[in-house]
XYZ file of C-alpha atoms in Angstrom:
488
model
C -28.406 10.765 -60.550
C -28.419 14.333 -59.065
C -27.975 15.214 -55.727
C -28.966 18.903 -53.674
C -28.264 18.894 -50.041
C -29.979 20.826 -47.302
C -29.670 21.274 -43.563
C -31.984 19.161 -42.776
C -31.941 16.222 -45.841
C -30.758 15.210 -49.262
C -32.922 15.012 -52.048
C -32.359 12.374 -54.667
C -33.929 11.544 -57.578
C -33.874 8.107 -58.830
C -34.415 7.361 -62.157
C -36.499 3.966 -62.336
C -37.097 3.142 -65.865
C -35.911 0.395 -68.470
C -33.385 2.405 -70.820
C -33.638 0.650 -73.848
C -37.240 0.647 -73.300
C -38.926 4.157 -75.318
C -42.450 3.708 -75.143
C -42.582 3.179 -71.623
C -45.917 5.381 -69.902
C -45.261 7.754 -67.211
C -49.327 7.094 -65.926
C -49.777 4.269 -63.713
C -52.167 1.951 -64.632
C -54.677 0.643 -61.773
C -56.065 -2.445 -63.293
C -56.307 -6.060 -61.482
C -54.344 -5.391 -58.655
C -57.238 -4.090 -55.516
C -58.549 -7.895 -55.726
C -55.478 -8.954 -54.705
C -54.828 -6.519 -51.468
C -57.188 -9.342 -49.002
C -53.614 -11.865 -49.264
C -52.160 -13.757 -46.476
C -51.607 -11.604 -43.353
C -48.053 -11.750 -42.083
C -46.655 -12.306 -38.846
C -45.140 -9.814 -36.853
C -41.460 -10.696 -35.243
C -41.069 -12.418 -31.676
C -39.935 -9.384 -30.209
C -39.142 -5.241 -31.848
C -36.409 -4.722 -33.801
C -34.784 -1.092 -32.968
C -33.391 -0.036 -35.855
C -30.609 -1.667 -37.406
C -28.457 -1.669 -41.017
C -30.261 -4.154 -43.370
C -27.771 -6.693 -45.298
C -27.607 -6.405 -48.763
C -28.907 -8.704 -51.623
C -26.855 -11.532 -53.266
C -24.733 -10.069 -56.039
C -25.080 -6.607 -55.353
C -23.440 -4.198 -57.807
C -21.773 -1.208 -55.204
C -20.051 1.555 -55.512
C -18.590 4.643 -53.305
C -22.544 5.945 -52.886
C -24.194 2.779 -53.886
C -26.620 1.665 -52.575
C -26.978 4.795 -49.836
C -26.287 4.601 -47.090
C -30.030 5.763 -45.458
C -31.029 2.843 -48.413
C -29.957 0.804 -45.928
C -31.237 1.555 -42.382
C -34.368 0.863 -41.198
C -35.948 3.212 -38.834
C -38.922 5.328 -38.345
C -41.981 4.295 -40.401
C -40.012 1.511 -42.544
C -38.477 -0.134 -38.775
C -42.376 0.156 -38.003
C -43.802 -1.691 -41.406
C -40.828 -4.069 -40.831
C -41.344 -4.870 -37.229
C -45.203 -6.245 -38.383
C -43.786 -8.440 -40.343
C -43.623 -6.742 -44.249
C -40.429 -6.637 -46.175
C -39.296 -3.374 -46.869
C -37.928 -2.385 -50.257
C -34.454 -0.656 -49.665
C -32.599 -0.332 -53.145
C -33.091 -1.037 -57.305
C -30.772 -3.307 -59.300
C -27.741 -1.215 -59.973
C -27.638 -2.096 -64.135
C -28.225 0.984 -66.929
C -30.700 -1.483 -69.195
C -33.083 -1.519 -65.917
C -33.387 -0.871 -62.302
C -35.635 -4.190 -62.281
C -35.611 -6.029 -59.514
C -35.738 -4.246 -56.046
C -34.044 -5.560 -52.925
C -35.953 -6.299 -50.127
C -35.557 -7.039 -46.643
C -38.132 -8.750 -43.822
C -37.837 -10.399 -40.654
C -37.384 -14.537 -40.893
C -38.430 -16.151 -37.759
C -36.223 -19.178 -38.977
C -33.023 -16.983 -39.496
C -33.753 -15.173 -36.528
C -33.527 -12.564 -38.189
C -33.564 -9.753 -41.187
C -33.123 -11.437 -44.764
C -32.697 -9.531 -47.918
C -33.992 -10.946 -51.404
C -34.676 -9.628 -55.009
C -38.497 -9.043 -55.335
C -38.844 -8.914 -59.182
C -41.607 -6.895 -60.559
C -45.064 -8.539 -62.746
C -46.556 -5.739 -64.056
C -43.969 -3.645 -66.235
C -46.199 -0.120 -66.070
C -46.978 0.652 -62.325
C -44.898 2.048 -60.140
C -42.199 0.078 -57.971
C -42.823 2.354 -54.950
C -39.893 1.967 -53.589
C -38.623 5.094 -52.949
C -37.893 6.984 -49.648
C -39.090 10.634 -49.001
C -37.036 13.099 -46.833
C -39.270 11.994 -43.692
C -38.331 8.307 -43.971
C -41.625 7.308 -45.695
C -41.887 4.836 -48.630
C -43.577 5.901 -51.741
C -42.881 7.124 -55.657
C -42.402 10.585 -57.130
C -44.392 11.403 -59.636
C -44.323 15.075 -61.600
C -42.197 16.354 -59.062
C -44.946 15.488 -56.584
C -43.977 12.401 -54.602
C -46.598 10.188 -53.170
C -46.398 8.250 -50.145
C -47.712 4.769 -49.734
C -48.178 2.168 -47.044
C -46.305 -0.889 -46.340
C -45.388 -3.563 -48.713
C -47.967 -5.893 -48.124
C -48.123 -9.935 -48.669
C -51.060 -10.522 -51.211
C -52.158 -14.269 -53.084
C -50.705 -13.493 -55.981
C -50.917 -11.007 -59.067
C -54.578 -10.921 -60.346
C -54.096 -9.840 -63.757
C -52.294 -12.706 -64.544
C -53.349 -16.427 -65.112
C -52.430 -19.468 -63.216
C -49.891 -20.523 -66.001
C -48.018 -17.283 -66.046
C -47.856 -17.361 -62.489
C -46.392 -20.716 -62.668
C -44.431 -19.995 -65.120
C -42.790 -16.926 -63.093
C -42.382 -19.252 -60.292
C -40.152 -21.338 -62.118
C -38.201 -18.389 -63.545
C -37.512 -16.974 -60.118
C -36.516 -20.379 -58.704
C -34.154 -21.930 -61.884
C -31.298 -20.294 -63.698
C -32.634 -20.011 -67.221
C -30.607 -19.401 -70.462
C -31.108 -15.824 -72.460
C -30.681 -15.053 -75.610
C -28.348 -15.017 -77.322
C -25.670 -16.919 -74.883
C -26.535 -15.497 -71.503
C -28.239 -16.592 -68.692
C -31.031 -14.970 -66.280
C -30.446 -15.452 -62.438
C -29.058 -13.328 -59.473
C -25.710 -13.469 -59.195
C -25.214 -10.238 -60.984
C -27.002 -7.136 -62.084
C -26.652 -8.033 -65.625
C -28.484 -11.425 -65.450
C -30.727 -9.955 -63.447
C -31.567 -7.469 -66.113
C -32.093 -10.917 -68.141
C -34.114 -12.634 -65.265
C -36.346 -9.194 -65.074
C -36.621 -9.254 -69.181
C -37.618 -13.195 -69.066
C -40.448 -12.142 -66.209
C -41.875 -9.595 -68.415
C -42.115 -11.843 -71.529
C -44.735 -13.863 -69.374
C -46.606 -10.770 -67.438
C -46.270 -7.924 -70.209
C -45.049 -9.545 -73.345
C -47.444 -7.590 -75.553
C -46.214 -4.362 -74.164
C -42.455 -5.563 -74.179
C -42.825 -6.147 -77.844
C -43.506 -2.468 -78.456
C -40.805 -1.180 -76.731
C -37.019 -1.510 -77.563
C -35.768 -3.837 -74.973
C -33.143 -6.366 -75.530
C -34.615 -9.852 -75.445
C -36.640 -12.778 -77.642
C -39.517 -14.014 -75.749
C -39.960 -16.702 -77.998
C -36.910 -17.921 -78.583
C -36.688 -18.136 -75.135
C -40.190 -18.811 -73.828
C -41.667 -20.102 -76.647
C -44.645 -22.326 -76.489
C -42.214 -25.749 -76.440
C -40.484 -24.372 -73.479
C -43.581 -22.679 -71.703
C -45.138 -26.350 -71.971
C -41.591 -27.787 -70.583
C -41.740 -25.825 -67.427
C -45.401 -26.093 -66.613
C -44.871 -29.620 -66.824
C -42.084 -29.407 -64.079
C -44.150 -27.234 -61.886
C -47.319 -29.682 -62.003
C -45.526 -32.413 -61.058
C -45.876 -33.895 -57.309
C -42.095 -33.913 -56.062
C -40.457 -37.084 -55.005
C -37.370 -37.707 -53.147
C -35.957 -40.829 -50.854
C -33.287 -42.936 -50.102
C -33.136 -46.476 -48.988
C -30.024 -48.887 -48.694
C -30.495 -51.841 -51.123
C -27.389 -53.416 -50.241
C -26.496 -55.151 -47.700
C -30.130 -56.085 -46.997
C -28.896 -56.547 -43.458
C -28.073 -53.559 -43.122
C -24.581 -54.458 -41.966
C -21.396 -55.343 -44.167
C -17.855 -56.392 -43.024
C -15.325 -53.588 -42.799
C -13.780 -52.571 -46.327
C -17.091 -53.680 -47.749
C -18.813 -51.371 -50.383
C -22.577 -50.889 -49.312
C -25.014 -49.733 -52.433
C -27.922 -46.833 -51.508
C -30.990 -46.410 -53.986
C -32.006 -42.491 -54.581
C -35.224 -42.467 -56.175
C -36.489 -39.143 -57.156
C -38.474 -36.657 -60.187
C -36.952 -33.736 -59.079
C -35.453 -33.087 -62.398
C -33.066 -30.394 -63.177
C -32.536 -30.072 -59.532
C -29.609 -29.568 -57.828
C -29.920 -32.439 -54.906
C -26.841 -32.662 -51.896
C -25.977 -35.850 -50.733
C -24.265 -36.313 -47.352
C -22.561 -39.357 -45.299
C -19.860 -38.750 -42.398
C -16.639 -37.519 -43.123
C -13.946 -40.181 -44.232
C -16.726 -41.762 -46.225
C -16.800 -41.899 -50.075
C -19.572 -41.460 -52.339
C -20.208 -42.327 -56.319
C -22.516 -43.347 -58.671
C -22.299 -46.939 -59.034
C -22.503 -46.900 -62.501
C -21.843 -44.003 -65.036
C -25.193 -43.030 -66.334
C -25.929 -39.988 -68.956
C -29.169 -38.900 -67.159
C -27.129 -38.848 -63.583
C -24.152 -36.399 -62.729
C -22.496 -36.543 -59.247
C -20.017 -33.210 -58.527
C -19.064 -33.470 -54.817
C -21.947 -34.150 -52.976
C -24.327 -32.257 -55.449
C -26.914 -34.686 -57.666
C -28.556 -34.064 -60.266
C -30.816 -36.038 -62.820
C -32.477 -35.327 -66.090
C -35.654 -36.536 -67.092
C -39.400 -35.746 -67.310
C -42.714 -36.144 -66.163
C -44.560 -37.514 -62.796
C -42.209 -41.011 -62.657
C -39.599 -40.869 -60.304
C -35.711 -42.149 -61.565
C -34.168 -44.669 -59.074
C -29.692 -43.689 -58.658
C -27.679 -45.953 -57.010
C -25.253 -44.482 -55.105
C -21.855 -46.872 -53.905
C -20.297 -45.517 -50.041
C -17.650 -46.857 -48.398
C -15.842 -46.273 -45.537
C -12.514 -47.214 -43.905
C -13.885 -47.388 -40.419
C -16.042 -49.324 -38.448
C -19.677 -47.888 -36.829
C -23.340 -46.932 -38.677
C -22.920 -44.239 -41.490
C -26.024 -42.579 -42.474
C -26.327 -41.403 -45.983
C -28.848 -38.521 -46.299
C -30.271 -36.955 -49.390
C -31.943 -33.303 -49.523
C -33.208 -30.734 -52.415
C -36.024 -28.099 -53.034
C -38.479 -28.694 -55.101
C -39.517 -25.996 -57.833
C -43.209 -25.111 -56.117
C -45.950 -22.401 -56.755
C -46.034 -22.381 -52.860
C -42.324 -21.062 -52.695
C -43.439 -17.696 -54.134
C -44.668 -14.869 -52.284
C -46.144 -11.778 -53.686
C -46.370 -8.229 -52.100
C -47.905 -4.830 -53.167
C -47.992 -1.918 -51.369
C -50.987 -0.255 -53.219
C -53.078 0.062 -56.730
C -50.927 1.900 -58.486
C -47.852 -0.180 -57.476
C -45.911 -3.027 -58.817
C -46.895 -6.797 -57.493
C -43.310 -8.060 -56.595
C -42.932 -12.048 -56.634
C -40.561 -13.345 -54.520
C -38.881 -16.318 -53.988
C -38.551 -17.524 -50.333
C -34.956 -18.534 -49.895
C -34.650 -19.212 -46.274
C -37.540 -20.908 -44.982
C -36.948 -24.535 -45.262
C -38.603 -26.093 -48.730
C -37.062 -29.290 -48.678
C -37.626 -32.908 -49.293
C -35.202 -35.168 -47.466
C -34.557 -38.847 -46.606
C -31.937 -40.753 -44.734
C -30.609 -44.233 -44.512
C -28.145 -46.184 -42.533
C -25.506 -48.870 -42.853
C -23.027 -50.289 -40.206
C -19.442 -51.317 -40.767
C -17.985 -54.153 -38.882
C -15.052 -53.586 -36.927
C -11.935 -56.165 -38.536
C -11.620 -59.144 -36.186
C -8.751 -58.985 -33.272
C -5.791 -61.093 -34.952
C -4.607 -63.457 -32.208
C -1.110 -65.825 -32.036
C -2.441 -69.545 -32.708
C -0.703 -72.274 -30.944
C 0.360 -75.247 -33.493
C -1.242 -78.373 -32.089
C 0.049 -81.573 -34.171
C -2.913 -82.712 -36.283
C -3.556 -86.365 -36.216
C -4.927 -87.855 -39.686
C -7.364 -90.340 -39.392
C -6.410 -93.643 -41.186
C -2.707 -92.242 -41.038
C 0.079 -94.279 -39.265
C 0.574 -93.571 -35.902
C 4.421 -91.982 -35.396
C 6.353 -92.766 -32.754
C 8.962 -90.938 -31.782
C 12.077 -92.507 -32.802
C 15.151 -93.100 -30.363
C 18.265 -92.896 -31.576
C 20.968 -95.912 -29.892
C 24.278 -95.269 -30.393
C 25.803 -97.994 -32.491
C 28.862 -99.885 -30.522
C 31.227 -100.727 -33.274
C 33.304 -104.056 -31.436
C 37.091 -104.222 -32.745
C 37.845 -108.281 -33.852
C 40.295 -109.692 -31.329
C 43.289 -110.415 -33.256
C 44.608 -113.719 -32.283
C 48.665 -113.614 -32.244
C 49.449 -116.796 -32.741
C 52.515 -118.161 -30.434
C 55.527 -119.864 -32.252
C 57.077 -122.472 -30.014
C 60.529 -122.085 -30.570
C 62.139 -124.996 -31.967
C 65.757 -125.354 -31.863
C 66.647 -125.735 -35.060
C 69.083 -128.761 -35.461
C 71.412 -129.105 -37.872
C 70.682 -131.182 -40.956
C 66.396 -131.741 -40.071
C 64.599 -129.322 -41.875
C 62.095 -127.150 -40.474
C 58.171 -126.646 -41.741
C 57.000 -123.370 -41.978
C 54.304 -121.849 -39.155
C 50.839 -121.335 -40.222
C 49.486 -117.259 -40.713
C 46.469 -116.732 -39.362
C 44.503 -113.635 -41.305
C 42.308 -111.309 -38.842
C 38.587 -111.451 -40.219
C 36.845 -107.587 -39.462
C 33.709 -107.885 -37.904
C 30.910 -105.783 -39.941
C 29.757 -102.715 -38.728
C 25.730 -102.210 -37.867
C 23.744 -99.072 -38.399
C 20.350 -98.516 -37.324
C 18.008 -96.746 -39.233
C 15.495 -94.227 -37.908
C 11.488 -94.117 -39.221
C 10.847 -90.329 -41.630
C 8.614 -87.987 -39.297
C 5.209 -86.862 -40.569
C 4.360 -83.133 -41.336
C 3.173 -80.679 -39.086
C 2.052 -77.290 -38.941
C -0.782 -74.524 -38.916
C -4.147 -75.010 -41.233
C -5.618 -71.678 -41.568
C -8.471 -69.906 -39.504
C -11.537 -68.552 -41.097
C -13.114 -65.451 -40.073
C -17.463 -64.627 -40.373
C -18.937 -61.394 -41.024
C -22.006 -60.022 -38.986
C -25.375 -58.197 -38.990
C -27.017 -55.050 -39.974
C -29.395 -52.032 -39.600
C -31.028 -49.801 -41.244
C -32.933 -46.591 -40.729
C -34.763 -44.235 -43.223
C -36.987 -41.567 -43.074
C -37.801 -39.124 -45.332
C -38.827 -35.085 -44.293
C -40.426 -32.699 -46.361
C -40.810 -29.185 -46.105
C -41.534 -25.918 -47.864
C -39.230 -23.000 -48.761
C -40.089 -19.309 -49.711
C -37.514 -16.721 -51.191
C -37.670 -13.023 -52.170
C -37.598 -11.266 -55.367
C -38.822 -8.095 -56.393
C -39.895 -6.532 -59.524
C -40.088 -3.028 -60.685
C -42.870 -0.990 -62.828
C -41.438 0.535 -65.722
C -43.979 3.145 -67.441
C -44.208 4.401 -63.533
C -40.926 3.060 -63.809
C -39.528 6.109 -64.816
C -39.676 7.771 -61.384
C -38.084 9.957 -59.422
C -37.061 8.973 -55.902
C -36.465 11.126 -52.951
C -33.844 10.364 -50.154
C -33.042 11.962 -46.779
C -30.101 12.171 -44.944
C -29.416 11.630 -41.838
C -27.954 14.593 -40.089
C-alpha cells in the first residue's frame, strides 16, 4: 500500500483483490445486475446528520494507519448519500488472502443512530466500489483512471442468482458455519471472514472459484447434503412460545418448583431465556437434543415440527416471576442487498439491529410463607375419656396412742404375806393412714396445619423481524486501486 502526499490530499491506492486467487479479471462484468437497481427505496433519517466519525465493524483488524482515518468520517457527498438513508462503504477486511467483505455504515432509526456491518460481496468479478477519491466521492479506480459512482443503493436482491443461492447466502451470513479443514466462517475476525467471504462465493461464483487458486472446498463444505440441510432450515415457518404447565393455577407455595414448557423449531438457534434476578433456571430433565448455558437455549432437530423443553424455576421469594423466552429466526427477510451501479458488486447484508425476534412470556406467583404465631395450649378433652378432677391433697394427721400408765397402789408390804405381782399393760400403736391421689391425664399442643393458595398466569408471544449488514467485494474488479484524500 503506497502512499504520495500533496498539499491539498493523499493519494492511496488500495489493492482489492483475492491473493491466492490468479485468474482473477481486471474487466468488470455488467451482467444481471440493472434489473435489480428498481429495490426497496430507503428512508431518509428523522433529522441531518452533520458529519460525524463512523464506528467501526465487529472484529476489526487495526493498525497505526488502519483503517484511515478519512475511512472513517463521513462528510461531503458520503454525509449526503448517508443522510437519505444508504449505507456508506468506509473500509475492506484487513486479511492478505482477501479484502472481502467491506464495512458499512447507515443510519438505524431503532439505534438512533449510525450502525456499521460487514456487507459481503455476491458476485466475485465486479467491482466493490468502495473507494474514496481525493474530493470525497465514492467510486473504483480502474487503469489509473478512477471512476466515480453514486450511492450504495438498497435493491431486492442479486438477479443473477437463484432463489436457493440466495437462501442459501442468507443462512451463511446469519449462522457461524464450519470451513475446511478445522476452521470456521463468521465475523469475529478477518481470517474467518476470509472463510465466510470464500463460503459466499462457493454459492454465487463457484464455477469461477474453481479456476482460480483460492483456499477452500465447496463441496466438502457446501455439498449437496448440506445445501439441502440449510434450505430446509430457511423454509421452515419459525416457532417460538412459552407457557407454564405447572402449577396449572398459576400459583405455588413459596419454595415450590414451578415447571415452564418452551416449544419451538428454531433449531440450531441460539434462544435467551430470562426470569427476575434471584430466580433459577434448568432443564428439568437432561436431554441430548437440549443444552442450557446461562440463560442461552438451544435445541437440535429438524424440519417444520416444533420440540416442546421444559424448563424448572424457582425462586426464594414471594411475588409473580415472569419467565420470558426470545431468539431470531434464520429468515430470507433479514437480508438486505445494496449496489451502487452495473459494474459494481451486490453486497448482502445481514440486518443486525432491527429487531427480528420471536418472543413469549409467562408468569407464575410465589406465595409468601405463612406468619408463624405463639399458640396458646388449651387442655383437650377426649370424648368417652374420664373426666379428671383435680385432686386435693389433705394432709394426713398421724394421732399418737395414749399410753395408759397404769397406777400401782402401794401396798405395805407385811412381813410374812406374800405379795402378787402387778399386771404390764403393753401400748398398742395406732396405724398410720395415707391417702392416695388419682394419675393426671396428658396435655399439650396437637399441631397446626398450614394451606397453600392460588395462581396466575400470563403469556404472550411477540414476533418481529431483524436485518443486519454485510458486504461483499468483487474480485476480478477486485483488483483495484483506491484513491484517498486527506484532510488538510
Amino acid at each position: 500500500m503506497n502512499t504520495s502526499s500533496s498539499s491539498s490530499a493523499v493519494v492511496r491506492r488500495k489493492k482489492v483483490g483475492l491473493a491466492s486467487v490468479s485468474a482473477v479479471s481486471t474487466l468488470a462484468l455488467v451482467g444481471g445486475i440493472v434489473a435489480g437497481l428498481a429495490g426497496p427505496a430507503t428512508a431518509a433519517p428523522a433529522s441531518a446528520a452533520a458529519a460525524f466519525t463512523a464506528p467501526m465493524c465487529e472484529g476489526t483488524q487495526t493498525s497505526a494507519d488502519y483503517p484511515y482515518a478519512d475511512d472513517m468520517v463521513i462528510d461531503g457527498v458520503r454525509l449526503d448519500y448517508y443522510n437519505a438513508g444508504n449505507v456508506v462503504p468506509l473500509y475492506y477486511n484487513n486479511d492478505q488472502r482477501s479484502p472481502a467483505p467491506i464495512c458499512g455504515v447507515r443510519d438505524v432509526p431503532e439505534a438512533s443512530g449510525p450502525q456499521s456491518e460487514w456487507m459481503y460481496c455476491t458476485d466475485m468479478k465486479e467491482e466493490t466500489c468502495d473507494e474514496i477519491s481525493p474530493d470525497g466521492e465514492p467510486g473504483y479506480s480502474d487503469g489509473g483512471q478512477f471512476n466515480v459512482v453514486g450511492p450504495t443503493l438498497p435493491v431486492g436482491g442479486n438477479d443473477r442468482l437463484t432463489q436457493e443461492q440466495e437462501l442459501l447466502i442468507s443462512y451463511l451470513i446469519q449462522n457461524p458455519h464450519p470451513f475446511t479443514p478445522g476452521g470456521v466462517a463468521d465475523d469475529s475476525t478477518a481470517a474467518n471472514r476470509v472463510n465466510r467471504q470464500l463460503l459466499i462465493w462457493c454459492v454465487s461464483d463457484k464455477e469461477y472459484l474453481e479456476g482460480t487458486d483460492a483456499v477452500v472446498d465447496c463441496d466438502a463444505d457446501l455439498g449437496p447434503a448440506e445445501q439441502a440441510r440449510i434450505l430446509g432450515v430457511m423454509n421452515v415457518t419459525p416457532a417460538l412460545s412459552i407457557s407454564l404447565a405447572d402449577p396449572a393455577s398459576g400459583t405455588l407455595a413459596s419454595g415450590g418448583k414451578a415447571t415452564f414448557t418452551v416449544s419451538t423449531n428454531m433449531y440450531g438457534k441460539p434462544l435467551t431465556v430470562s426470569a427476575p434476578a434471584g430466580a433459577t433456571l434448568e432443564l428439568c430433565e437432561p436431554n441430548a437434543n437440549v443444552k442450557l448455558t446461562g440463560n442461552t437455549l438451544v435445541v437440535t432437530g429438524e424440519g417444520n415440527d416444533p420440540t416442546d423443553v421444559a424448563l424448572c424455576v424457582t425462586s426464594p421469594g414471594a411475588g409473580a416471576v415472569k419467565v420470558s423466552v426470545s431468539g431470531a429466526p434464520s429468515s430470507f427477510e433479514s437480508i438486505h442487498w445494496n449496489n451502487a451501479g452495473a459494474e459494481c458488486q451486490v453486497f448482502a447484508t445481514f440486518n443486525t439491529v432491527t429487531p427480528a425476534k420471536l418472543q413469549g412470556d409467562a408468569t407464575v406467583t410465589f406465595d409468601a410463607a405463612p406468619t408463624t404465631t405463639p399458640s396458646t395450649t388449651v387442655p383437650t378433652t377426649t370424648p368417652g375419656a374420664p373426666t379428671t378432677t383435680p385432686s386435693t391433697t389433705v394432709p394426713t394427721t398421724t394421732t399418737k396412742p395414749n399410753v395408759i400408765v397404769p397406777i400401782i397402789p402401794i401396798i405395805p408390804v407385811i412381813p410374812g404375806v406374800p405379795v402378787a405381782p402387778a399386771p404390764t399393760t403393753v401400748a398398742v400403736p395406732t396405724p398410720r393412714v395415707v391417702t392416695q391421689t388419682t394419675p393426671k391425664a396428658p396435655t399439650g399442643e396437637r399441631p397446626t396445619s398450614i394451606d397453600g393458595g392460588a395462581a396466575d398466569e400470563t403469556a404472550g408471544p411477540h414476533v418481529g423481524i431483524a436485518i443486519a449488514g454485510l458486504g461483499l467485494i468483487g474480485l476480478a474488479a477486485c483488483g483495484a486501486i483506491a484513491v484517498r484524500r486527506r484532510r488538510s
